[in-house]
């Protein structure tokens, strides 16, 4: 029995001693081995052994009765020292390695865009060299998770220098190589045809350049974000969402509907969303360090495009919106924020253009006694046509707000200009509201916002026509219709048969008025015809306005004839039919 116990004790001691033994080759790798690529397999094996050895000296892998043994405590301390030494050495190597990789690339000018040559950034070799140490990073995380923070910072700092240099050189050469008009378009001010000439230049190359900047760098930044997340051992989902637009497909190797984007830990176990929220926040903070500053080169392209043709903001807004729709709200956080900021900057620049255009319109108020069609009316139609051509994606709301501000300013300014001279106020309104409708007829049929203003202009036009025609009629036939108005006012207080006995409203007075107003009716109508023709600066409007004038006069005259029949009985007066024939001859 004693021999059996002795044998069992010896076996247990041998097992324990085996756990306490540190293989010489692993100790050498952990304390002073090289981190060259050829030695990485040995280093990984040493890490795996060290991780296992530490676990073997912990409950439940070790019998609790052995935990406090002196030999076990000493060996655990020795292993901890090995771990600390290795983590320190490996971290120092990786920090220097990341820096040297980037320094080597930055020192090679041929790697970047140069005069006459746009260079697409290529990080394949960089990532290949980094992947050599991917397993090492995973083991470092397992040994001491706190070492990842400084390593992530070092990687972000080094790669940030590279990305910013790539973006700066690319953006500079992109602007330099893009052929665009030297003189910016002038839309709503200047000489009569300056806006037309300025607007005819083709500036599509400007928005194409912005699109190229996004096409090259947004997938690159998403790709870099994804690589960084996985290389630096963040426990987060893939950063390229399923069903993303084609612009990102080459990053993920295809986005089939059944792509598996469930969250997993390094051992392949599913992670619950609660477990990833902190990691995702840490990742986005790190991505801010990785990519911060690169936005300035995107802003520079936007500002450059705006100076050449502010309307290209519409195209750029649509392009940006298309990329935004392909980004998940909780993934590649900095890239989405960059796109959001770009969209906001484009909107601000476009709003600035609209504000300046409104100021140009308002400057017309300073020019007193303006007649004819104001220059900004037909120019707005050209501007709106161009804006409609540039719409992409979700830019409709941006354009509709611009239309609302511009047209409201146009109409307000027009009314103020018209009121500066009451004699010509209605003519100014008639001609300009008519010009607005004529120039925007086609667009108003397809753009609801412009249709709303088209109808507003139509109503204002009709009101101005009514006022002007009424004033012409009363000016020429004042005594006739003033007599009718006095009669109408009395009908509310006395009986109709008593009116002919009132002072100034007798039959004799009526005959006197009819004689003075209708005896030379052809001449009077001719005078009214010429007066209307003289007040208009646009011959095109005259036929329709004269028709309105004849109809309005005939309606009023018919009412006058009915009043005479009702109040003065069979008193002779020129029949309506005869008056209609007289008017028809003009």
Coordinates of C-alpha atoms in Angstrom, one line a residue:
X1 CA 0.0 0.0 0.0
X2 CA 2.9 2.3 0.9
X3 CA 4.6 1.6 -2.4
X4 CA 1.4 2.4 -4.3
X5 CA 1.1 5.8 -2.5
X6 CA 4.7 6.6 -3.1
X7 CA 4.3 5.8 -6.7
X8 CA 1.2 8.0 -7.0
X9 CA 3.0 10.9 -5.2
X10 CA 6.0 10.6 -7.5
X11 CA 3.7 10.8 -10.5
X12 CA 1.9 13.9 -9.1
X13 CA 5.2 15.6 -8.4
X14 CA 6.5 14.8 -11.9
X15 CA 3.3 16.4 -13.4
X16 CA 3.8 19.5 -11.2
X17 CA 7.5 19.7 -12.0
X18 CA 6.6 19.5 -15.7
X19 CA 4.3 22.4 -15.3
X20 CA 7.0 24.4 -13.5
X21 CA 9.6 23.7 -16.1
X22 CA 10.5 26.5 -18.6
X23 CA 11.8 25.2 -21.9
X24 CA 15.1 26.9 -22.8
X25 CA 14.1 27.7 -26.4
X26 CA 10.9 29.5 -25.3
X27 CA 12.7 31.4 -22.5
X28 CA 15.3 32.6 -25.1
X29 CA 12.5 33.7 -27.5
X30 CA 10.6 35.5 -24.8
X31 CA 13.6 37.4 -23.2
X32 CA 15.9 38.2 -26.1
X33 CA 14.8 36.6 -29.3
X34 CA 14.5 38.5 -32.6
X35 CA 11.2 39.7 -34.0
X36 CA 12.3 39.3 -37.6
X37 CA 9.7 37.7 -39.9
X38 CA 11.6 34.5 -40.1
X39 CA 11.4 34.1 -36.3
X40 CA 7.7 34.9 -35.9
X41 CA 6.7 31.2 -35.9
X42 CA 9.0 30.6 -32.9
X43 CA 7.8 33.7 -31.2
X44 CA 4.2 32.7 -31.6
X45 CA 4.9 29.2 -30.3
X46 CA 6.6 30.8 -27.3
X47 CA 3.6 33.0 -26.7
X48 CA 1.2 30.1 -26.9
X49 CA 3.4 28.1 -24.4
X50 CA 3.6 31.1 -22.0
X51 CA -0.2 31.7 -22.2
X52 CA -0.8 28.0 -21.5
X53 CA 1.8 27.8 -18.7
X54 CA 0.2 30.8 -16.9
X55 CA -3.2 29.2 -17.2
X56 CA -1.9 25.8 -15.9
X57 CA -0.9 27.5 -12.6
X58 CA -4.3 28.9 -12.1
X59 CA -7.5 27.3 -10.6
X60 CA -9.3 25.3 -11.9
X61 CA -6.4 24.0 -14.1
X62 CA -4.3 23.5 -10.9
X63 CA -5.4 21.7 -7.8
X64 CA -6.2 24.4 -5.1
X65 CA -3.9 22.6 -2.7
X66 CA -0.9 23.4 -4.9
X67 CA -1.7 27.1 -5.5
X68 CA 0.1 28.4 -2.4
X69 CA 3.1 26.2 -2.6
X70 CA 6.3 28.2 -2.6
X71 CA 7.6 26.6 -5.8
X72 CA 4.3 27.4 -7.6
X73 CA 4.3 31.0 -6.3
X74 CA 7.9 31.5 -7.4
X75 CA 7.3 29.9 -10.8
X76 CA 4.1 32.1 -11.3
X77 CA 6.2 35.2 -10.5
X78 CA 8.9 34.0 -13.0
X79 CA 6.2 33.6 -15.7
X80 CA 4.8 37.0 -15.0
X81 CA 8.2 38.5 -15.3
X82 CA 8.7 36.7 -18.6
X83 CA 5.3 38.0 -19.8
X84 CA 6.1 41.6 -18.8
X85 CA 9.5 41.4 -20.5
X86 CA 8.1 39.9 -23.7
X87 CA 5.2 42.4 -23.9
X88 CA 7.5 45.3 -23.4
X89 CA 10.0 44.1 -26.0
X90 CA 7.3 43.2 -28.5
X91 CA 5.5 46.5 -28.0
X92 CA 8.6 48.5 -28.5
X93 CA 9.5 46.6 -31.7
X94 CA 6.0 47.0 -33.2
X95 CA 5.9 50.8 -32.4
X96 CA 9.3 51.2 -34.2
X97 CA 8.2 48.8 -37.0
X98 CA 5.0 50.8 -37.8
X99 CA 7.0 54.0 -37.8
X100 CA 9.8 52.6 -40.1
X101 CA 7.3 51.2 -42.6
X102 CA 5.5 54.5 -43.0
X103 CA 8.8 56.5 -43.0
X104 CA 10.1 54.3 -45.8
X105 CA 6.9 54.9 -47.9
X106 CA 6.9 58.7 -47.3
X107 CA 10.5 59.0 -48.3
X108 CA 9.7 57.6 -51.7
X109 CA 8.2 60.5 -53.8
X110 CA 7.2 58.1 -56.6
X111 CA 4.6 56.6 -54.2
X112 CA 2.5 59.8 -54.3
X113 CA 0.7 61.8 -56.9
X114 CA 3.0 64.1 -58.8
X115 CA 2.7 66.7 -61.5
X116 CA 0.9 65.2 -64.4
X117 CA 0.2 61.9 -62.6
X118 CA -2.6 61.0 -60.2
X119 CA -1.5 58.0 -58.1
X120 CA -4.1 55.8 -56.4
X121 CA -2.9 54.9 -52.9
X122 CA -1.9 51.2 -52.7
X123 CA -1.5 49.8 -49.2
X124 CA -1.4 46.1 -50.2
X125 CA 2.3 45.7 -49.3
X126 CA 1.9 47.7 -46.1
X127 CA -0.9 45.5 -44.9
X128 CA 0.9 42.3 -46.0
X129 CA 3.8 43.3 -43.8
X130 CA 1.5 44.2 -40.9
X131 CA -0.3 40.9 -41.1
X132 CA 3.0 39.2 -40.4
X133 CA 2.5 40.3 -36.8
X134 CA -1.3 39.9 -36.6
X135 CA -1.0 36.7 -34.5
X136 CA 1.6 38.3 -32.3
X137 CA -0.9 41.1 -31.6
X138 CA -3.6 38.6 -30.7
X139 CA -1.2 36.9 -28.2
X140 CA -0.2 40.3 -26.8
X141 CA -3.9 41.0 -26.2
X142 CA -4.2 37.7 -24.5
X143 CA -1.2 38.2 -22.3
X144 CA -1.8 41.9 -21.5
X145 CA -4.7 43.7 -23.0
X146 CA -3.5 47.1 -21.6
X147 CA -0.5 47.1 -24.0
X148 CA -2.9 47.5 -27.0
X149 CA -3.7 51.1 -26.2
X150 CA -0.1 52.5 -26.9
X151 CA 0.3 50.2 -29.9
X152 CA -3.0 51.4 -31.4
X153 CA -1.9 55.0 -30.8
X154 CA 1.5 54.3 -32.5
X155 CA -0.1 52.7 -35.5
X156 CA -2.7 55.5 -35.8
X157 CA 0.0 58.2 -35.6
X158 CA 2.2 56.6 -38.3
X159 CA -0.6 55.8 -40.7
X160 CA -2.2 59.1 -40.2
X161 CA 0.9 60.8 -41.6
X162 CA 0.8 58.5 -44.7
X163 CA -2.9 59.0 -45.4
X164 CA -2.8 62.8 -45.0
X165 CA 0.2 63.0 -47.3
X166 CA -1.5 60.8 -49.9
X167 CA -4.7 62.8 -49.7
X168 CA -2.9 66.2 -49.9
X169 CA -0.8 65.2 -52.9
X170 CA -3.8 63.6 -54.7
X171 CA -6.0 66.6 -54.0
X172 CA -3.4 69.1 -55.2
X173 CA -2.7 67.2 -58.4
X174 CA -6.5 66.6 -58.9
X175 CA -7.1 70.4 -58.9
X176 CA -4.0 71.2 -61.0
X177 CA -4.9 68.7 -63.7
X178 CA -8.6 69.5 -64.0
X179 CA -9.4 71.8 -66.9
X180 CA -12.0 74.3 -65.7
X181 CA -13.1 77.9 -66.7
X182 CA -10.9 80.5 -65.2
X183 CA -13.7 83.0 -64.7
X184 CA -16.5 82.0 -62.4
X185 CA -20.0 82.3 -63.8
X186 CA -22.1 85.4 -63.0
X187 CA -25.7 84.5 -62.7
X188 CA -27.9 87.4 -61.6
X189 CA -26.0 90.6 -62.0
X190 CA -23.7 92.4 -64.5
X191 CA -24.3 93.3 -68.2
X192 CA -27.4 91.9 -69.8
X193 CA -25.7 88.9 -71.4
X194 CA -22.9 88.4 -68.9
X195 CA -24.8 85.8 -66.9
X196 CA -25.7 84.0 -70.1
X197 CA -22.1 83.8 -71.3
X198 CA -20.8 82.8 -67.8
X199 CA -23.3 80.1 -67.4
X200 CA -22.6 78.4 -70.7
X201 CA -19.1 77.1 -69.7
X202 CA -18.9 73.4 -69.0
X203 CA -17.9 72.8 -65.4
X204 CA -18.6 69.1 -65.2
X205 CA -14.9 68.4 -64.7
X206 CA -15.2 70.1 -61.3
X207 CA -17.8 67.7 -59.9
X208 CA -16.1 64.8 -61.6
X209 CA -12.9 65.7 -59.7
X210 CA -14.8 65.7 -56.4
X211 CA -16.4 62.4 -57.4
X212 CA -12.9 60.9 -58.1
X213 CA -11.6 62.1 -54.8
X214 CA -14.5 60.2 -53.0
X215 CA -14.2 57.2 -55.3
X216 CA -10.5 56.8 -54.5
X217 CA -10.4 57.7 -50.8
X218 CA -13.8 56.8 -49.2
X219 CA -13.3 53.0 -50.0
X220 CA -9.7 53.4 -48.9
X221 CA -10.7 54.9 -45.6
X222 CA -13.4 52.3 -45.0
X223 CA -10.9 49.6 -45.9
X224 CA -8.2 51.1 -43.5
X225 CA -10.8 51.4 -40.8
X226 CA -11.8 47.8 -41.2
X227 CA -8.2 46.6 -41.4
X228 CA -7.3 48.6 -38.3
X229 CA -10.2 47.2 -36.3
X230 CA -9.3 43.6 -37.0
X231 CA -5.5 44.0 -37.0
X232 CA -5.6 45.7 -33.6
X233 CA -8.0 43.1 -32.2
X234 CA -11.2 45.2 -31.7
X235 CA -14.2 43.0 -31.0
X236 CA -16.5 44.8 -33.4
X237 CA -18.6 43.8 -36.5
X238 CA -17.3 44.1 -40.0
X239 CA -17.1 47.7 -41.1
X240 CA -18.4 47.1 -44.6
X241 CA -22.2 46.6 -44.3
X242 CA -24.1 44.0 -46.3
X243 CA -25.9 45.5 -49.3
X244 CA -23.5 48.5 -49.5
X245 CA -23.5 50.3 -52.9
X246 CA -21.2 49.1 -55.6
X247 CA -18.6 51.7 -54.8
X248 CA -17.6 49.7 -51.8
X249 CA -17.9 46.2 -53.1
X250 CA -14.3 45.8 -54.1
X251 CA -13.4 46.3 -50.4
X252 CA -15.3 43.5 -49.0
X253 CA -15.0 41.1 -51.8
X254 CA -18.7 41.3 -52.6
X255 CA -21.7 42.1 -50.6
X256 CA -24.1 39.2 -51.1
X257 CA -27.4 39.4 -49.2
X258 CA -26.4 36.5 -47.0
X259 CA -23.1 38.0 -45.8
X260 CA -22.6 37.0 -42.2
X261 CA -22.0 40.1 -40.1
X262 CA -22.8 38.7 -36.7
X263 CA -20.4 39.7 -34.0
X264 CA -17.8 37.3 -32.8
X265 CA -15.0 37.2 -30.2
X266 CA -11.5 36.0 -31.2
X267 CA -12.4 32.4 -30.3
X268 CA -15.3 32.5 -32.8
X269 CA -18.1 32.8 -30.2
X270 CA -21.0 35.1 -30.8
X271 CA -20.9 38.4 -29.0
X272 CA -24.0 40.2 -27.7
X273 CA -24.4 43.9 -28.7
X274 CA -23.9 45.0 -25.1
X275 CA -20.4 43.5 -25.1
X276 CA -19.4 45.5 -28.2
X277 CA -20.8 49.0 -27.3
X278 CA -17.7 50.0 -25.3
X279 CA -15.3 48.5 -27.9
X280 CA -17.1 50.3 -30.7
X281 CA -16.7 53.6 -28.9
X282 CA -13.0 52.9 -28.3
X283 CA -12.6 52.0 -32.0
X284 CA -14.3 55.2 -33.2
X285 CA -12.0 57.3 -30.9
X286 CA -9.0 55.4 -32.4
X287 CA -10.3 56.0 -35.9
X288 CA -10.5 59.7 -35.2
X289 CA -6.7 59.6 -34.4
X290 CA -6.1 57.4 -37.5
X291 CA -7.9 59.6 -40.0
X292 CA -8.1 63.1 -38.4
X293 CA -6.8 65.9 -40.6
X294 CA -7.6 64.1 -43.9
X295 CA -10.9 66.0 -44.1
X296 CA -9.1 69.2 -44.8
X297 CA -8.1 68.0 -48.2
X298 CA -11.7 67.0 -49.0
X299 CA -12.8 70.5 -47.9
X300 CA -10.2 72.0 -50.1
X301 CA -11.6 70.3 -53.2
X302 CA -15.2 71.4 -52.2
X303 CA -14.1 75.0 -51.8
X304 CA -12.1 74.9 -55.0
X305 CA -15.1 73.5 -56.9
X306 CA -17.4 76.1 -55.3
X307 CA -15.2 79.0 -56.5
X308 CA -15.3 77.7 -60.1
X309 CA -19.1 77.0 -60.2
X310 CA -21.2 77.3 -57.1
X311 CA -23.9 75.3 -58.8
X312 CA -21.7 72.2 -58.8
X313 CA -22.5 72.1 -55.1
X314 CA -25.7 70.4 -56.2
X315 CA -23.9 67.6 -58.0
X316 CA -21.4 67.2 -55.1
X317 CA -24.3 67.1 -52.6
X318 CA -25.9 64.2 -54.5
X319 CA -22.6 62.4 -54.9
X320 CA -21.9 62.7 -51.1
X321 CA -25.4 61.5 -50.3
X322 CA -24.9 58.4 -52.4
X323 CA -21.8 57.5 -50.4
X324 CA -23.5 58.3 -47.1
X325 CA -26.4 55.9 -47.9
X326 CA -23.8 53.1 -48.1
X327 CA -22.4 53.6 -44.6
X328 CA -23.8 52.0 -41.5
X329 CA -24.5 54.4 -38.7
X330 CA -22.5 52.5 -36.2
X331 CA -19.6 51.3 -38.4
X332 CA -16.5 53.1 -39.8
X333 CA -17.6 56.0 -37.6
X334 CA -15.1 58.6 -38.8
X335 CA -15.8 57.9 -42.5
X336 CA -19.5 58.5 -41.9
X337 CA -18.8 61.7 -39.9
X338 CA -16.5 62.8 -42.7
X339 CA -19.3 62.4 -45.3
X340 CA -21.7 64.1 -43.0
X341 CA -19.3 67.1 -42.6
X342 CA -18.7 67.2 -46.3
X343 CA -22.5 67.3 -47.0
X344 CA -22.9 70.1 -44.4
X345 CA -20.0 72.1 -45.9
X346 CA -21.4 71.7 -49.4
X347 CA -24.9 72.8 -48.2
X348 CA -23.3 75.8 -46.4
X349 CA -21.4 76.8 -49.5
X350 CA -24.5 76.5 -51.7
X351 CA -26.5 78.5 -49.1
X352 CA -23.8 81.2 -49.3
X353 CA -24.2 81.3 -53.1
X354 CA -28.0 81.7 -52.7
X355 CA -27.6 84.4 -50.2
X356 CA -25.2 86.3 -52.5
X357 CA -27.6 85.8 -55.4
X358 CA -30.4 87.3 -53.2
X359 CA -28.2 90.3 -52.4
X360 CA -27.6 90.8 -56.2
X361 CA -31.3 90.8 -56.7
X362 CA -31.9 93.3 -53.9
X363 CA -29.3 95.7 -55.3
X364 CA -31.9 96.4 -58.1
X365 CA -33.9 98.4 -55.6
X366 CA -31.3 101.1 -55.7
X367 CA -31.9 101.8 -59.4
X368 CA -34.9 104.1 -59.3
X369 CA -37.5 104.4 -62.0
X370 CA -36.8 101.1 -63.7
X371 CA -39.0 100.0 -66.6
X372 CA -39.3 96.9 -68.7
X373 CA -38.3 93.4 -67.7
X374 CA -35.8 93.3 -64.8
X375 CA -32.6 91.5 -65.8
X376 CA -32.8 88.9 -63.0
X377 CA -36.2 87.6 -64.2
X378 CA -35.0 85.8 -67.4
X379 CA -31.6 85.0 -65.8
X380 CA -33.4 83.1 -63.0
X381 CA -34.9 80.8 -65.6
X382 CA -31.4 80.0 -67.0
X383 CA -30.2 79.5 -63.4
X384 CA -33.1 77.1 -62.6
X385 CA -32.6 75.1 -65.7
X386 CA -28.9 74.6 -64.9
X387 CA -29.8 73.7 -61.3
X388 CA -32.2 71.0 -62.5
X389 CA -29.6 69.5 -64.7
X390 CA -27.2 69.0 -61.7
X391 CA -29.6 67.3 -59.4
X392 CA -28.5 63.9 -58.2
X393 CA -30.0 61.6 -55.5
X394 CA -31.4 63.4 -52.5
X395 CA -30.6 67.0 -53.6
X396 CA -34.2 67.9 -54.4
X397 CA -34.9 69.4 -51.0
X398 CA -31.7 71.5 -51.2
X399 CA -32.8 72.9 -54.5
X400 CA -36.4 73.6 -53.5
X401 CA -35.2 75.6 -50.5
X402 CA -33.0 77.6 -52.8
X403 CA -35.9 78.3 -55.2
X404 CA -38.1 79.4 -52.3
X405 CA -35.5 81.9 -51.1
X406 CA -34.6 83.2 -54.5
X407 CA -38.1 83.7 -55.9
X408 CA -39.4 85.2 -52.7
X409 CA -36.6 87.7 -52.9
X410 CA -37.3 88.3 -56.6
X411 CA -41.0 89.0 -56.0
X412 CA -40.4 91.2 -52.9
X413 CA -37.8 93.2 -54.8
X414 CA -40.1 93.5 -57.8
X415 CA -43.0 94.9 -55.7
X416 CA -40.6 97.4 -54.1
X417 CA -39.3 98.6 -57.4
X418 CA -42.8 98.9 -58.8
X419 CA -44.0 101.0 -55.9
X420 CA -41.2 103.5 -56.4
X421 CA -43.3 105.1 -59.2
X422 CA -47.1 104.7 -58.8
X423 CA -47.7 105.8 -62.4
X424 CA -45.9 102.8 -63.8
X425 CA -46.3 100.4 -60.9
X426 CA -48.8 98.1 -62.5
X427 CA -47.0 98.0 -65.9
X428 CA -43.7 97.0 -64.2
X429 CA -45.6 94.2 -62.4
X430 CA -47.5 93.1 -65.5
X431 CA -44.4 92.8 -67.7
X432 CA -42.2 91.1 -65.1
X433 CA -44.7 88.6 -63.8
X434 CA -45.6 87.8 -67.4
X435 CA -41.8 87.3 -68.2
X436 CA -41.5 85.1 -65.2
X437 CA -44.3 82.8 -66.3
X438 CA -43.1 82.7 -69.9
X439 CA -39.5 81.8 -69.0
X440 CA -40.5 79.2 -66.4
X441 CA -43.4 77.6 -68.2
X442 CA -41.6 74.3 -69.1
X443 CA -39.9 73.9 -65.7
X444 CA -43.1 74.7 -63.8
X445 CA -44.7 71.7 -65.4
X446 CA -42.2 69.3 -63.9
X447 CA -41.0 71.1 -60.7
X448 CA -43.7 71.4 -58.0
X449 CA -42.0 74.2 -56.1
X450 CA -41.6 76.3 -59.3
X451 CA -45.2 75.5 -60.2
X452 CA -46.3 77.1 -56.9
X453 CA -44.5 80.3 -57.7
X454 CA -45.7 80.2 -61.3
X455 CA -49.3 80.3 -60.0
X456 CA -48.4 83.0 -57.5
X457 CA -47.0 85.1 -60.4
X458 CA -50.1 84.4 -62.4
X459 CA -52.4 85.7 -59.7
X460 CA -50.2 88.8 -59.2
X461 CA -50.2 89.3 -63.0
X462 CA -54.0 89.2 -63.2
X463 CA -54.4 91.6 -60.2
X464 CA -52.0 94.1 -61.8
X465 CA -53.8 93.7 -65.2
X466 CA -57.2 94.4 -63.5
X467 CA -55.9 97.5 -61.7
X468 CA -54.2 98.9 -64.8
X469 CA -57.1 98.3 -67.2
X470 CA -59.6 99.7 -64.7
X471 CA -57.5 102.9 -64.4
X472 CA -57.3 103.2 -68.2
X473 CA -61.1 102.8 -68.6
X474 CA -61.9 105.3 -65.8
X475 CA -59.4 107.8 -67.1
X476 CA -61.1 107.8 -70.5
X477 CA -64.7 107.4 -69.4
X478 CA -64.6 108.9 -66.0
X479 CA -67.9 110.9 -66.3
X480 CA -69.8 107.9 -67.6
X481 CA -68.8 105.5 -64.8
X482 CA -68.8 108.2 -62.1
X483 CA -72.4 108.9 -62.9
X484 CA -73.2 105.2 -62.7
X485 CA -71.4 104.9 -59.3
X486 CA -73.5 107.8 -57.8
X487 CA -76.7 106.1 -59.0
X488 CA -75.6 102.8 -57.5
X489 CA -74.9 104.4 -54.2
X490 CA -78.4 106.0 -54.0
X491 CA -80.1 102.7 -54.8
X492 CA -79.3 101.6 -51.2
X493 CA -81.2 104.5 -49.7
X494 CA -84.0 105.5 -52.0
X495 CA -86.3 103.9 -54.6
X496 CA -85.1 103.7 -58.2
X497 CA -87.9 105.8 -59.6
X498 CA -86.9 108.7 -57.3
X499 CA -83.3 108.8 -58.5
X500 CA -84.0 110.9 -61.7
X501 CA -85.3 113.7 -59.4
X502 CA -82.1 113.9 -57.4
X503 CA -79.7 116.8 -58.0
X504 CA -77.2 116.0 -60.7
X505 CA -78.9 112.7 -61.6
X506 CA -81.8 113.9 -63.7
X507 CA -82.5 112.6 -67.2
X508 CA -81.0 115.8 -68.5
X509 CA -77.8 115.2 -66.6
X510 CA -77.8 111.6 -68.0
X511 CA -78.1 112.9 -71.6
X512 CA -75.3 115.4 -71.0
X513 CA -73.0 112.6 -69.7
X514 CA -73.9 110.3 -72.6
X515 CA -73.2 113.0 -75.2
X516 CA -69.8 113.9 -73.7
X517 CA -68.8 110.3 -73.3
X518 CA -70.2 108.5 -76.3
X519 CA -70.6 111.0 -79.1
X520 CA -67.0 110.5 -80.2
X521 CA -66.7 106.8 -79.1
X522 CA -64.4 105.7 -81.9
X523 CA -62.0 108.5 -81.0
X524 CA -62.2 107.7 -77.2
X525 CA -61.5 104.0 -77.8
X526 CA -58.7 104.9 -80.1
X527 CA -57.2 107.1 -77.4
X528 CA -57.5 104.3 -74.9
X529 CA -55.9 101.9 -77.3
X530 CA -52.9 104.1 -77.9
X531 CA -52.5 104.9 -74.2
X532 CA -52.3 101.2 -73.4
X533 CA -49.9 100.6 -76.2
X534 CA -47.6 103.5 -75.1
X535 CA -47.4 102.3 -71.5
X536 CA -46.1 98.9 -72.4
X537 CA -42.4 98.3 -73.3
X538 CA -43.2 94.7 -74.4
X539 CA -45.2 94.5 -77.7
X540 CA -45.9 90.8 -77.0
X541 CA -48.2 91.6 -74.1
X542 CA -50.3 94.2 -75.9
X543 CA -52.8 92.0 -77.8
X544 CA -53.8 90.0 -74.7
X545 CA -54.0 93.1 -72.5
X546 CA -56.1 95.0 -75.1
X547 CA -58.5 92.0 -75.3
X548 CA -58.8 92.1 -71.5
X549 CA -59.4 95.9 -71.7
X550 CA -62.1 95.6 -74.3
X551 CA -63.9 92.8 -72.3
X552 CA -63.6 94.8 -69.1
X553 CA -65.0 97.9 -70.7
X554 CA -67.8 96.0 -72.4
X555 CA -68.8 94.4 -69.1
X556 CA -68.9 97.8 -67.4
X557 CA -70.8 99.4 -70.3
X558 CA -73.3 96.5 -70.2
X559 CA -73.9 97.2 -66.5
X560 CA -74.3 100.9 -67.3
X561 CA -77.0 100.2 -69.9
X562 CA -78.8 97.9 -67.5
X563 CA -78.7 100.6 -64.8
X564 CA -80.2 103.2 -67.3
X565 CA -83.0 100.8 -68.3
X566 CA -83.8 100.1 -64.6
X567 CA -83.7 103.8 -63.4
X568 CA -84.4 105.9 -66.4
X569 CA -86.8 103.7 -68.4
X570 CA -86.7 104.1 -72.1
X571 CA -84.1 106.8 -72.2
X572 CA -82.1 106.3 -75.5
X573 CA -78.6 104.9 -75.2
X574 CA -76.1 103.2 -77.6
X575 CA -76.9 99.4 -77.5
X576 CA -74.4 96.9 -76.1
X577 CA -74.3 95.1 -79.5
X578 CA -73.3 98.3 -81.3
X579 CA -70.6 99.0 -78.7
X580 CA -69.3 95.5 -79.2
X581 CA -69.0 96.0 -82.9
X582 CA -67.2 99.3 -82.4
X583 CA -64.7 97.6 -80.0
X584 CA -64.2 94.8 -82.5
X585 CA -62.8 97.2 -85.1
X586 CA -59.8 98.0 -82.8

